[in-house]
């Protein structure tokens, strides 16, 4: 079996594989919300309750991807569900790429500044890289367009604004907090880059389909 089979349509859209991927993402989402549990409680105690939705970044990204997988497995027929599907797909791509790369960067940036890596850091590195890769692999099976992509970009930039204007960004190590302005600037640039990469992947998939 050639290795290219692993990213072929036949393999990736196989019903059994989709169920396995969905289960893994749901479990990762649950774990992520548990991981953010203390920060969510802290936020609810000190800020308006609605702001808590901007706290758990990575698990919300994997939640978007899980919903996108469900729509892929069970395509909706009604118009408004189609709109929701497109938005969820665009959010899945932009946020999965963004937070997948962001988390890994923060881990190794912190390590370069003197933080000690533990086994959880390696687990988070693998799982977050997987988030970014899986979202880009599935772009060609998604139906969202440029309007949904722009909406996803706006939402993710709003999340950045809330994180760094209200101080509800993911808890960082002491070394990284000292460089918060740099972290903020990197985060915003990464959001824009993630939307660009998602758009490029979308364009490439549509172009390849058109020229078959």
Backbone as JSON, one array per atom type, in Angstrom:
{
  "sequence": "XXXXXXXXXXXXXXXXXXXXXXXXXXXXXXXXXXXXXXXXXXXXXXXXXXXXXXXXXXXXXXXXXXXXXXXXXXXXXXXXXXXXXXXXXXXXXXXXXXXXXXXXXXXXXXXXXXXXXXXXXXXXXXXXXXXXXXXXXXXXXXXXXXXXXXXXXXXXXXXXXXXXXXXXXXXXXXXXXXXXXXXXXXXXXXXXXXXXXXXXXXXXXXXXXXXX",
  "N": [[0.84, -1.19, 0.0], [0.76, 2.11, -0.99], [2.14, 5.03, 0.63], [0.8, 7.35, 0.12], [-1.83, 6.67, 0.12], [-2.81, 7.14, 2.64], [-3.6, 9.79, 2.79], [-5.53, 9.91, 0.93], [-8.73, 10.36, -0.72], [-10.33, 8.08, -0.55], [-9.4, 6.82, 1.78], [-9.55, 8.83, 3.82], [-12.23, 9.57, 3.85], [-13.49, 7.29, 4.51], [-16.0, 5.59, 6.22], [-15.58, 4.27, 8.69], [-13.08, 5.3, 9.47], [-13.74, 8.0, 9.71], [-15.51, 7.95, 11.89], [-13.75, 7.09, 13.89], [-11.94, 9.23, 13.92], [-13.67, 11.26, 14.67], [-14.42, 10.45, 17.26], [-11.93, 10.58, 18.56], [-11.45, 13.34, 18.38], [-13.6, 14.36, 19.85], [-13.05, 13.32, 22.38], [-10.61, 14.62, 22.8], [-11.55, 17.24, 22.85], [-13.14, 17.25, 25.17], [-11.15, 16.69, 27.08], [-9.63, 18.99, 26.72], [-11.37, 21.05, 27.6], [-11.54, 20.34, 30.27], [-8.88, 20.77, 30.94], [-8.76, 23.54, 30.75], [-10.35, 24.17, 32.83], [-9.86, 25.37, 35.46], [-9.05, 27.95, 34.73], [-11.33, 28.83, 33.44], [-13.14, 28.85, 35.58], [-11.88, 30.81, 37.14], [-12.13, 33.0, 35.43], [-14.95, 33.31, 35.32], [-15.41, 34.14, 37.9], [-14.37, 36.68, 37.99], [-14.91, 38.2, 35.73], [-17.49, 39.26, 33.37], [-19.95, 36.72, 32.69], [-20.31, 35.95, 30.0], [-17.88, 36.24, 28.79], [-16.41, 33.98, 29.16], [-16.54, 32.25, 27.04], [-14.48, 32.86, 25.38], [-12.23, 31.83, 26.49], [-11.37, 28.95, 26.47], [-9.45, 28.04, 24.05], [-8.12, 26.04, 22.24], [-9.66, 23.59, 22.73], [-12.16, 24.5, 21.84], [-11.62, 24.89, 19.17], [-11.19, 22.22, 18.36], [-13.72, 21.33, 18.87], [-15.19, 22.71, 16.92], [-14.11, 21.4, 14.69], [-15.0, 18.8, 15.14], [-17.77, 19.14, 14.87], [-17.79, 19.89, 12.2], [-16.96, 17.48, 11.05], [-19.18, 15.88, 11.65], [-21.14, 17.12, 10.07], [-20.03, 16.51, 7.61], [-20.31, 13.76, 7.57], [-23.04, 13.47, 7.83], [-24.68, 15.07, 5.79], [-26.46, 18.11, 5.75], [-29.74, 19.15, 4.6], [-31.4, 21.39, 4.65], [-31.42, 24.96, 4.08], [-30.49, 26.81, 6.1], [-29.05, 25.17, 7.8], [-27.06, 24.42, 6.09], [-25.67, 26.83, 5.91], [-24.74, 27.03, 8.54], [-23.13, 24.77, 8.56], [-21.1, 25.51, 6.71], [-19.94, 27.68, 8.06], [-19.01, 26.41, 10.41], [-17.12, 24.68, 9.3], [-15.27, 26.49, 8.19], [-14.44, 27.83, 10.52], [-13.35, 25.64, 11.85], [-11.09, 25.06, 10.28], [-9.53, 27.48, 10.3], [-9.19, 28.02, 13.11], [-8.14, 25.6, 14.05], [-5.69, 25.32, 12.69], [-4.49, 27.71, 13.58], [-4.48, 27.55, 16.52], [-3.31, 25.1, 16.84], [-0.67, 25.45, 15.85], [0.04, 27.62, 17.46], [0.04, 26.68, 20.16], [2.13, 24.78, 20.13], [4.25, 26.44, 19.46], [4.34, 28.16, 21.71], [5.04, 26.32, 23.69], [7.67, 25.51, 22.98], [8.91, 27.95, 22.74], [8.79, 28.84, 25.36], [10.4, 26.85, 26.46], [12.85, 27.5, 25.3], [13.38, 29.79, 26.7], [13.99, 28.91, 29.16], [12.15, 27.29, 30.5], [11.16, 24.06, 31.72], [10.55, 21.14, 29.92], [7.89, 18.83, 30.21], [6.28, 15.58, 30.26], [3.65, 16.07, 29.52], [3.86, 18.29, 27.88], [4.96, 17.23, 25.56], [2.92, 15.52, 24.81], [0.91, 17.42, 24.32], [2.12, 18.78, 22.23], [2.14, 16.87, 20.11], [-0.65, 16.38, 19.85], [-1.66, 18.91, 19.22], [-0.33, 19.58, 16.86], [-1.45, 17.63, 15.29], [-4.06, 18.59, 15.16], [-3.79, 20.83, 13.47], [-2.87, 19.61, 11.1], [-4.9, 17.73, 10.42], [-7.08, 19.38, 9.87], [-6.28, 20.75, 7.57], [-5.99, 18.63, 5.83], [-8.62, 17.93, 5.41], [-9.83, 20.04, 4.13], [-10.41, 19.88, 1.39], [-12.69, 18.39, 1.31], [-14.61, 19.88, 2.39], [-17.25, 22.38, 2.18], [-17.32, 25.09, 2.51], [-17.04, 28.61, 1.71], [-15.52, 31.73, 0.59], [-16.78, 33.79, 2.02], [-17.53, 32.59, 4.43], [-15.0, 31.98, 5.34], [-13.92, 34.53, 5.79], [-15.63, 35.33, 7.85], [-14.88, 33.51, 9.81], [-12.26, 34.36, 10.22], [-12.73, 36.93, 11.27], [-14.04, 36.27, 13.67], [-11.99, 34.89, 15.02], [-10.03, 36.86, 15.25], [-11.46, 38.57, 16.92], [-11.5, 36.97, 19.18], [-8.76, 37.05, 19.79], [-8.55, 39.77, 20.41], [-10.18, 39.92, 22.72], [-8.75, 38.21, 24.39], [-6.25, 39.55, 24.81], [-6.85, 42.17, 25.42], [-8.53, 42.05, 27.57], [-7.24, 40.37, 29.23], [-7.63, 37.6, 29.3], [-6.23, 35.64, 28.05], [-4.77, 32.41, 27.24], [-3.32, 30.81, 30.06], [0.05, 31.46, 30.7], [3.56, 30.63, 31.0], [5.82, 32.1, 33.41], [8.04, 33.23, 32.12], [7.1, 33.72, 29.55], [4.98, 35.46, 30.03], [6.32, 37.75, 30.68], [6.99, 38.61, 28.21], [4.67, 39.42, 26.97], [3.62, 41.27, 25.12], [4.98, 40.57, 22.79], [4.05, 37.97, 22.48], [1.33, 38.51, 22.06], [1.44, 39.98, 19.62], [2.52, 38.05, 17.94], [0.45, 36.18, 18.05], [-1.77, 37.47, 16.85], [-0.74, 37.88, 14.27], [-0.44, 35.22, 13.57], [-3.09, 34.38, 13.47], [-4.05, 35.74, 11.19], [-2.33, 34.6, 9.3], [-3.14, 31.94, 9.46], [-5.74, 32.03, 8.44], [-5.08, 32.79, 5.87], [-3.57, 30.55, 5.02], [-5.58, 28.61, 5.22], [-7.34, 29.62, 3.28], [-5.71, 29.4, 1.02], [-5.37, 26.63, 0.89], [-8.02, 25.95, 0.43], [-8.46, 27.19, -2.08], [-6.61, 25.75, -3.63], [-7.67, 23.18, -3.48], [-10.17, 23.54, -4.77], [-9.29, 24.36, -7.25], [-7.85, 22.11, -8.13], [-9.94, 20.29, -8.28], [-11.48, 21.43, -10.28], [-9.86, 21.13, -12.49], [-9.66, 18.49, -13.09]],
  "CA": [[0.0, 0.0, 0.0], [1.56, 3.34, -1.03], [1.88, 5.91, 1.77], [-0.14, 8.38, -0.32], [-3.19, 6.2, 0.41], [-3.21, 7.66, 3.94], [-4.28, 11.07, 2.65], [-6.43, 9.82, -0.22], [-10.15, 10.5, -0.43], [-10.86, 6.77, -0.16], [-9.07, 6.53, 3.18], [-9.98, 9.86, 4.75], [-13.69, 9.64, 3.93], [-14.02, 6.0, 4.91], [-16.91, 5.79, 7.36], [-14.95, 3.8, 9.92], [-12.04, 6.24, 9.85], [-14.39, 9.23, 10.15], [-16.0, 7.74, 13.25], [-12.58, 7.05, 14.77], [-11.44, 10.59, 14.03], [-14.65, 12.02, 15.43], [-14.3, 10.05, 18.67], [-10.67, 11.14, 19.06], [-11.6, 14.79, 18.54], [-14.53, 14.62, 20.96], [-12.29, 13.06, 23.62], [-9.66, 15.72, 22.94], [-12.31, 18.43, 23.22], [-13.49, 17.11, 26.58], [-9.91, 16.85, 27.84], [-9.24, 20.4, 26.63], [-12.2, 21.86, 28.49], [-11.1, 20.03, 31.63], [-7.58, 21.43, 31.08], [-9.04, 24.95, 30.95], [-11.36, 24.29, 33.87], [-9.52, 26.34, 36.49], [-9.05, 29.29, 34.16], [-12.72, 29.19, 33.2], [-13.7, 29.23, 36.88], [-11.25, 32.08, 37.49], [-12.74, 34.04, 34.59], [-16.33, 33.5, 35.74], [-15.43, 34.83, 39.19], [-13.83, 38.05, 37.91], [-15.36, 38.89, 34.53], [-18.86, 38.88, 32.97], [-20.01, 35.29, 32.35], [-20.24, 35.7, 28.55], [-16.49, 36.28, 28.34], [-15.78, 32.68, 29.33], [-16.49, 31.52, 25.77], [-13.22, 33.18, 24.71], [-11.11, 31.28, 27.26], [-10.82, 27.66, 26.02], [-9.21, 28.19, 22.61], [-7.87, 24.79, 21.51], [-10.82, 22.68, 22.74], [-13.23, 25.03, 20.99], [-11.21, 24.59, 17.79], [-11.47, 20.81, 18.08], [-15.18, 21.2, 18.83], [-15.58, 23.13, 15.57], [-13.74, 20.35, 13.74], [-15.89, 17.67, 15.39], [-19.05, 19.48, 14.24], [-17.57, 19.83, 10.75], [-16.96, 16.06, 10.68], [-20.57, 15.41, 11.69], [-21.8, 17.62, 8.87], [-19.49, 15.76, 6.48], [-20.88, 12.42, 7.61], [-24.5, 13.57, 7.72], [-24.88, 16.37, 5.12], [-27.8, 18.67, 5.95], [-30.46, 19.53, 3.38], [-32.0, 22.72, 4.76], [-30.52, 26.06, 3.77], [-29.83, 27.42, 7.26], [-28.05, 24.21, 8.28], [-25.93, 24.52, 5.15], [-24.9, 28.0, 6.33], [-24.04, 26.66, 9.77], [-22.07, 23.84, 8.18], [-20.0, 26.26, 6.1], [-19.27, 28.46, 9.09], [-18.29, 25.5, 11.27], [-15.97, 24.2, 8.56], [-14.28, 27.57, 8.12], [-13.91, 28.01, 11.88], [-12.52, 24.47, 12.15], [-9.81, 25.18, 9.59], [-8.76, 28.63, 10.79], [-8.81, 27.9, 14.51], [-7.29, 24.41, 14.26], [-4.34, 25.68, 12.25], [-3.98, 28.77, 14.45], [-4.16, 27.12, 17.88], [-2.37, 23.99, 16.76], [0.67, 26.02, 15.74], [0.27, 28.52, 18.59], [0.37, 25.93, 21.36], [3.46, 24.2, 19.97], [5.2, 27.56, 19.51], [4.46, 28.6, 23.09], [5.76, 25.3, 24.45], [9.1, 25.53, 22.69], [9.39, 29.29, 23.06], [9.02, 28.81, 26.79], [11.57, 26.0, 26.73], [14.04, 28.26, 24.91], [13.6, 30.82, 27.71], [14.38, 28.29, 30.42], [11.15, 26.38, 31.06], [11.46, 22.63, 31.6], [9.48, 20.38, 29.27], [7.45, 17.6, 30.87], [5.64, 14.67, 29.31], [2.42, 16.68, 29.02], [4.22, 19.18, 26.79], [5.12, 16.42, 24.34], [1.57, 15.08, 24.43], [0.23, 18.58, 23.74], [2.76, 19.07, 20.94], [1.64, 15.92, 19.12], [-2.09, 16.53, 19.64], [-1.94, 20.19, 18.57], [0.11, 19.47, 15.47], [-2.47, 16.81, 14.62], [-5.19, 19.48, 14.89], [-3.5, 21.63, 12.28], [-2.73, 18.75, 9.93], [-6.17, 17.14, 10.02], [-7.96, 20.4, 9.29], [-5.84, 21.03, 6.2], [-6.26, 17.44, 5.03], [-10.05, 17.81, 5.12], [-10.33, 21.21, 3.42], [-10.94, 19.53, 0.06], [-14.0, 17.74, 1.46], [-15.52, 20.87, 2.96], [-17.98, 23.14, 1.17], [-17.35, 26.5, 2.85], [-16.47, 29.52, 0.73], [-14.73, 32.85, 1.07], [-17.53, 34.56, 3.02], [-17.4, 31.87, 5.7], [-13.61, 32.1, 5.76], [-13.77, 35.87, 6.35], [-16.35, 35.32, 9.13], [-14.02, 32.79, 10.75], [-11.14, 35.25, 10.53], [-13.22, 38.0, 12.16], [-14.29, 35.67, 14.98], [-10.71, 34.55, 15.65], [-9.42, 38.14, 15.64], [-12.21, 39.01, 18.1], [-10.98, 36.16, 20.28], [-7.46, 37.62, 20.13], [-8.79, 41.05, 21.07], [-10.66, 39.66, 24.07], [-7.66, 37.61, 25.17], [-5.14, 40.43, 25.18], [-7.33, 43.44, 25.96], [-9.19, 41.76, 28.83], [-6.37, 39.53, 30.05], [-8.14, 36.22, 29.45], [-5.43, 34.76, 27.2], [-4.39, 31.16, 27.92], [-2.28, 31.0, 31.07], [1.39, 31.27, 30.17], [4.61, 30.56, 32.01], [6.33, 33.42, 33.83], [8.95, 33.76, 31.11], [6.31, 34.21, 28.42], [4.19, 36.61, 30.47], [7.22, 38.91, 30.61], [7.04, 38.99, 26.8], [3.27, 39.33, 26.56], [3.41, 42.06, 23.91], [5.46, 39.76, 21.69], [3.1, 36.86, 22.34], [0.12, 39.08, 21.45], [1.7, 40.3, 18.22], [2.66, 36.77, 17.23], [-0.87, 35.54, 17.99], [-2.58, 38.15, 15.83], [-0.16, 37.55, 12.96], [-0.73, 33.81, 13.3], [-4.5, 34.31, 13.08], [-4.13, 36.16, 9.79], [-1.63, 33.59, 8.51], [-3.95, 30.72, 9.44], [-6.82, 32.26, 7.48], [-4.45, 32.77, 4.55], [-3.25, 29.15, 4.7], [-6.86, 27.96, 4.96], [-7.82, 30.08, 1.98], [-4.85, 28.82, -0.01], [-5.73, 25.22, 0.78], [-9.33, 25.91, -0.21], [-8.28, 27.51, -3.49], [-5.91, 24.64, -4.28], [-8.61, 22.06, -3.59], [-11.15, 23.86, -5.79], [-8.57, 24.41, -8.53], [-7.55, 20.73, -8.52], [-11.22, 19.67, -8.65], [-11.93, 22.02, -11.55], [-8.97, 20.74, -13.58], [-9.58, 17.03, -13.24]],
  "C": [[0.88, 1.25, 0.0], [1.17, 4.27, 0.12], [0.87, 7.01, 1.41], [-1.59, 7.97, -0.06], [-3.72, 6.81, 1.7], [-3.85, 9.04, 3.87], [-5.18, 11.1, 1.41], [-7.88, 10.0, 0.22], [-10.74, 9.18, 0.06], [-10.61, 6.48, 1.31], [-9.69, 7.53, 4.13], [-11.5, 9.94, 4.9], [-14.33, 8.28, 4.21], [-14.83, 6.16, 6.2], [-16.28, 5.38, 8.69], [-13.89, 4.77, 10.4], [-12.65, 7.55, 10.36], [-14.93, 9.1, 11.57], [-14.85, 7.74, 14.24], [-12.04, 8.46, 15.0], [-12.38, 11.46, 14.86], [-14.54, 11.71, 16.93], [-13.04, 10.65, 19.29], [-10.79, 12.64, 19.3], [-12.56, 15.14, 19.68], [-13.82, 14.4, 22.29], [-11.27, 14.18, 23.87], [-10.34, 17.01, 23.36], [-12.67, 18.39, 24.71], [-12.27, 17.32, 27.47], [-9.48, 18.31, 27.86], [-10.06, 21.28, 27.54], [-11.87, 21.58, 29.96], [-9.78, 20.75, 31.93], [-7.77, 22.93, 31.39], [-9.98, 25.21, 32.13], [-11.07, 25.36, 34.91], [-9.54, 27.76, 35.95], [-10.48, 29.75, 33.86], [-13.41, 29.59, 34.5], [-13.18, 30.6, 37.33], [-11.89, 33.24, 36.72], [-14.17, 34.34, 35.02], [-16.43, 34.27, 37.05], [-15.09, 36.32, 39.06], [-14.32, 38.85, 36.71], [-16.81, 38.51, 34.23], [-18.88, 37.45, 32.42], [-19.82, 35.03, 30.86], [-18.8, 35.65, 28.05], [-15.81, 34.91, 28.42], [-15.68, 31.91, 28.01], [-15.19, 31.78, 25.02], [-12.01, 32.57, 25.41], [-10.56, 29.98, 26.68], [-10.61, 27.62, 24.5], [-9.08, 26.87, 21.87], [-9.05, 23.82, 21.56], [-11.98, 23.18, 21.91], [-12.91, 24.8, 19.52], [-11.5, 23.13, 17.45], [-12.96, 20.53, 18.11], [-15.71, 21.6, 17.46], [-15.29, 22.02, 14.56], [-14.64, 19.13, 13.91], [-17.26, 17.9, 14.74], [-18.93, 19.4, 12.72], [-17.56, 18.38, 10.27], [-18.38, 15.5, 10.67], [-21.34, 15.87, 10.46], [-21.3, 16.9, 7.62], [-20.1, 14.37, 6.41], [-22.39, 12.42, 7.38], [-24.85, 14.93, 7.1], [-26.31, 16.87, 5.31], [-28.43, 19.08, 4.62], [-31.01, 20.95, 3.46], [-30.96, 23.81, 4.58], [-29.78, 26.61, 4.97], [-28.81, 26.48, 7.87], [-26.84, 24.18, 7.37], [-25.05, 25.71, 5.53], [-24.11, 27.71, 7.59], [-22.89, 25.73, 9.47], [-20.86, 24.6, 7.63], [-19.22, 27.06, 7.13], [-18.45, 27.56, 10.01], [-17.03, 24.97, 10.58], [-14.87, 25.25, 8.5], [-13.64, 27.82, 9.48], [-12.99, 26.86, 12.25], [-11.14, 24.62, 11.53], [-8.96, 26.29, 10.19], [-8.29, 28.43, 12.23], [-7.93, 26.68, 14.78], [-5.86, 24.67, 13.83], [-3.73, 26.67, 13.23], [-3.56, 28.23, 15.82], [-3.26, 25.89, 17.91], [-0.93, 24.49, 16.72], [1.01, 26.87, 16.96], [0.74, 27.76, 19.83], [1.79, 25.35, 21.27], [4.53, 25.3, 20.06], [5.41, 28.03, 20.94], [5.26, 27.61, 23.93], [7.26, 25.42, 24.23], [9.72, 26.92, 22.86], [9.7, 29.37, 24.56], [10.24, 27.99, 27.16], [12.87, 26.72, 26.38], [14.39, 29.34, 25.93], [13.91, 30.24, 29.07], [13.36, 27.38, 31.06], [11.57, 24.93, 30.82], [10.28, 21.91, 30.96], [9.18, 19.12, 30.08], [6.68, 16.77, 29.86], [4.37, 15.26, 28.72], [2.71, 17.64, 27.85], [4.37, 18.41, 25.49], [3.78, 15.89, 23.86], [0.81, 16.22, 23.75], [0.82, 18.95, 22.38], [2.2, 18.17, 19.85], [0.16, 16.18, 18.81], [-2.4, 17.84, 18.92], [-1.43, 20.23, 17.13], [-0.9, 18.66, 14.66], [-3.69, 17.65, 14.29], [-4.97, 20.25, 13.6], [-3.49, 20.78, 11.02], [-4.09, 18.21, 9.47], [-7.1, 18.16, 9.38], [-7.57, 20.71, 7.85], [-6.07, 19.83, 5.29], [-7.72, 17.38, 4.58], [-10.63, 19.01, 4.39], [-11.01, 20.82, 2.11], [-12.3, 18.84, 0.12], [-15.05, 18.7, 2.01], [-16.14, 21.73, 1.86], [-17.99, 24.64, 1.46], [-16.66, 27.34, 1.78], [-15.77, 30.69, 1.39], [-15.46, 33.67, 2.13], [-17.41, 33.91, 4.4], [-15.98, 31.98, 6.24], [-13.36, 33.47, 6.39], [-14.45, 35.95, 7.72], [-15.51, 34.61, 10.19], [-12.82, 33.63, 11.17], [-11.57, 36.33, 11.51], [-13.44, 37.45, 13.57], [-12.96, 35.41, 15.72], [-9.94, 35.81, 16.05], [-10.14, 38.73, 16.86], [-11.73, 38.25, 19.33], [-9.63, 36.7, 20.74], [-7.63, 38.93, 20.89], [-9.25, 40.84, 22.51], [-9.54, 39.1, 24.95], [-6.69, 38.66, 25.69], [-5.57, 41.82, 25.6], [-7.97, 43.24, 27.33], [-8.37, 40.85, 29.74], [-6.86, 38.12, 30.26], [-7.43, 35.26, 28.48], [-5.08, 33.49, 27.96], [-3.23, 31.4, 28.89], [-0.92, 30.6, 30.51], [2.38, 31.14, 31.32], [5.13, 31.96, 32.31], [7.21, 34.06, 32.76], [8.19, 34.36, 29.93], [5.46, 35.41, 28.79], [5.04, 37.87, 30.42], [7.32, 39.44, 29.17], [5.64, 39.0, 26.19], [3.0, 40.12, 25.29], [3.87, 41.27, 22.67], [4.53, 38.59, 21.42], [1.83, 37.35, 21.64], [0.33, 39.35, 19.97], [1.84, 39.04, 17.38], [1.29, 36.12, 17.03], [-1.74, 36.15, 16.91], [-2.06, 37.83, 14.43], [-0.47, 36.11, 12.57], [-2.19, 33.61, 12.89], [-4.66, 34.64, 11.6], [-3.48, 35.12, 8.88], [-2.45, 32.31, 8.4], [-5.12, 30.85, 8.47], [-6.27, 32.23, 6.06], [-4.14, 31.34, 4.11], [-4.54, 28.37, 4.41], [-7.43, 28.34, 3.62], [-7.02, 29.5, 0.84], [-5.17, 27.35, -0.22], [-7.09, 25.05, 0.1], [-9.22, 26.17, -1.7], [-7.62, 26.36, -4.23], [-6.84, 23.46, -4.48], [-9.63, 22.31, -4.69], [-10.51, 23.87, -7.18], [-8.29, 23.01, -9.04], [-8.82, 20.03, -8.98], [-11.69, 20.15, -10.01], [-11.12, 21.5, -12.73], [-8.79, 19.23, -13.71], [-10.0, 16.62, -14.65]]
}
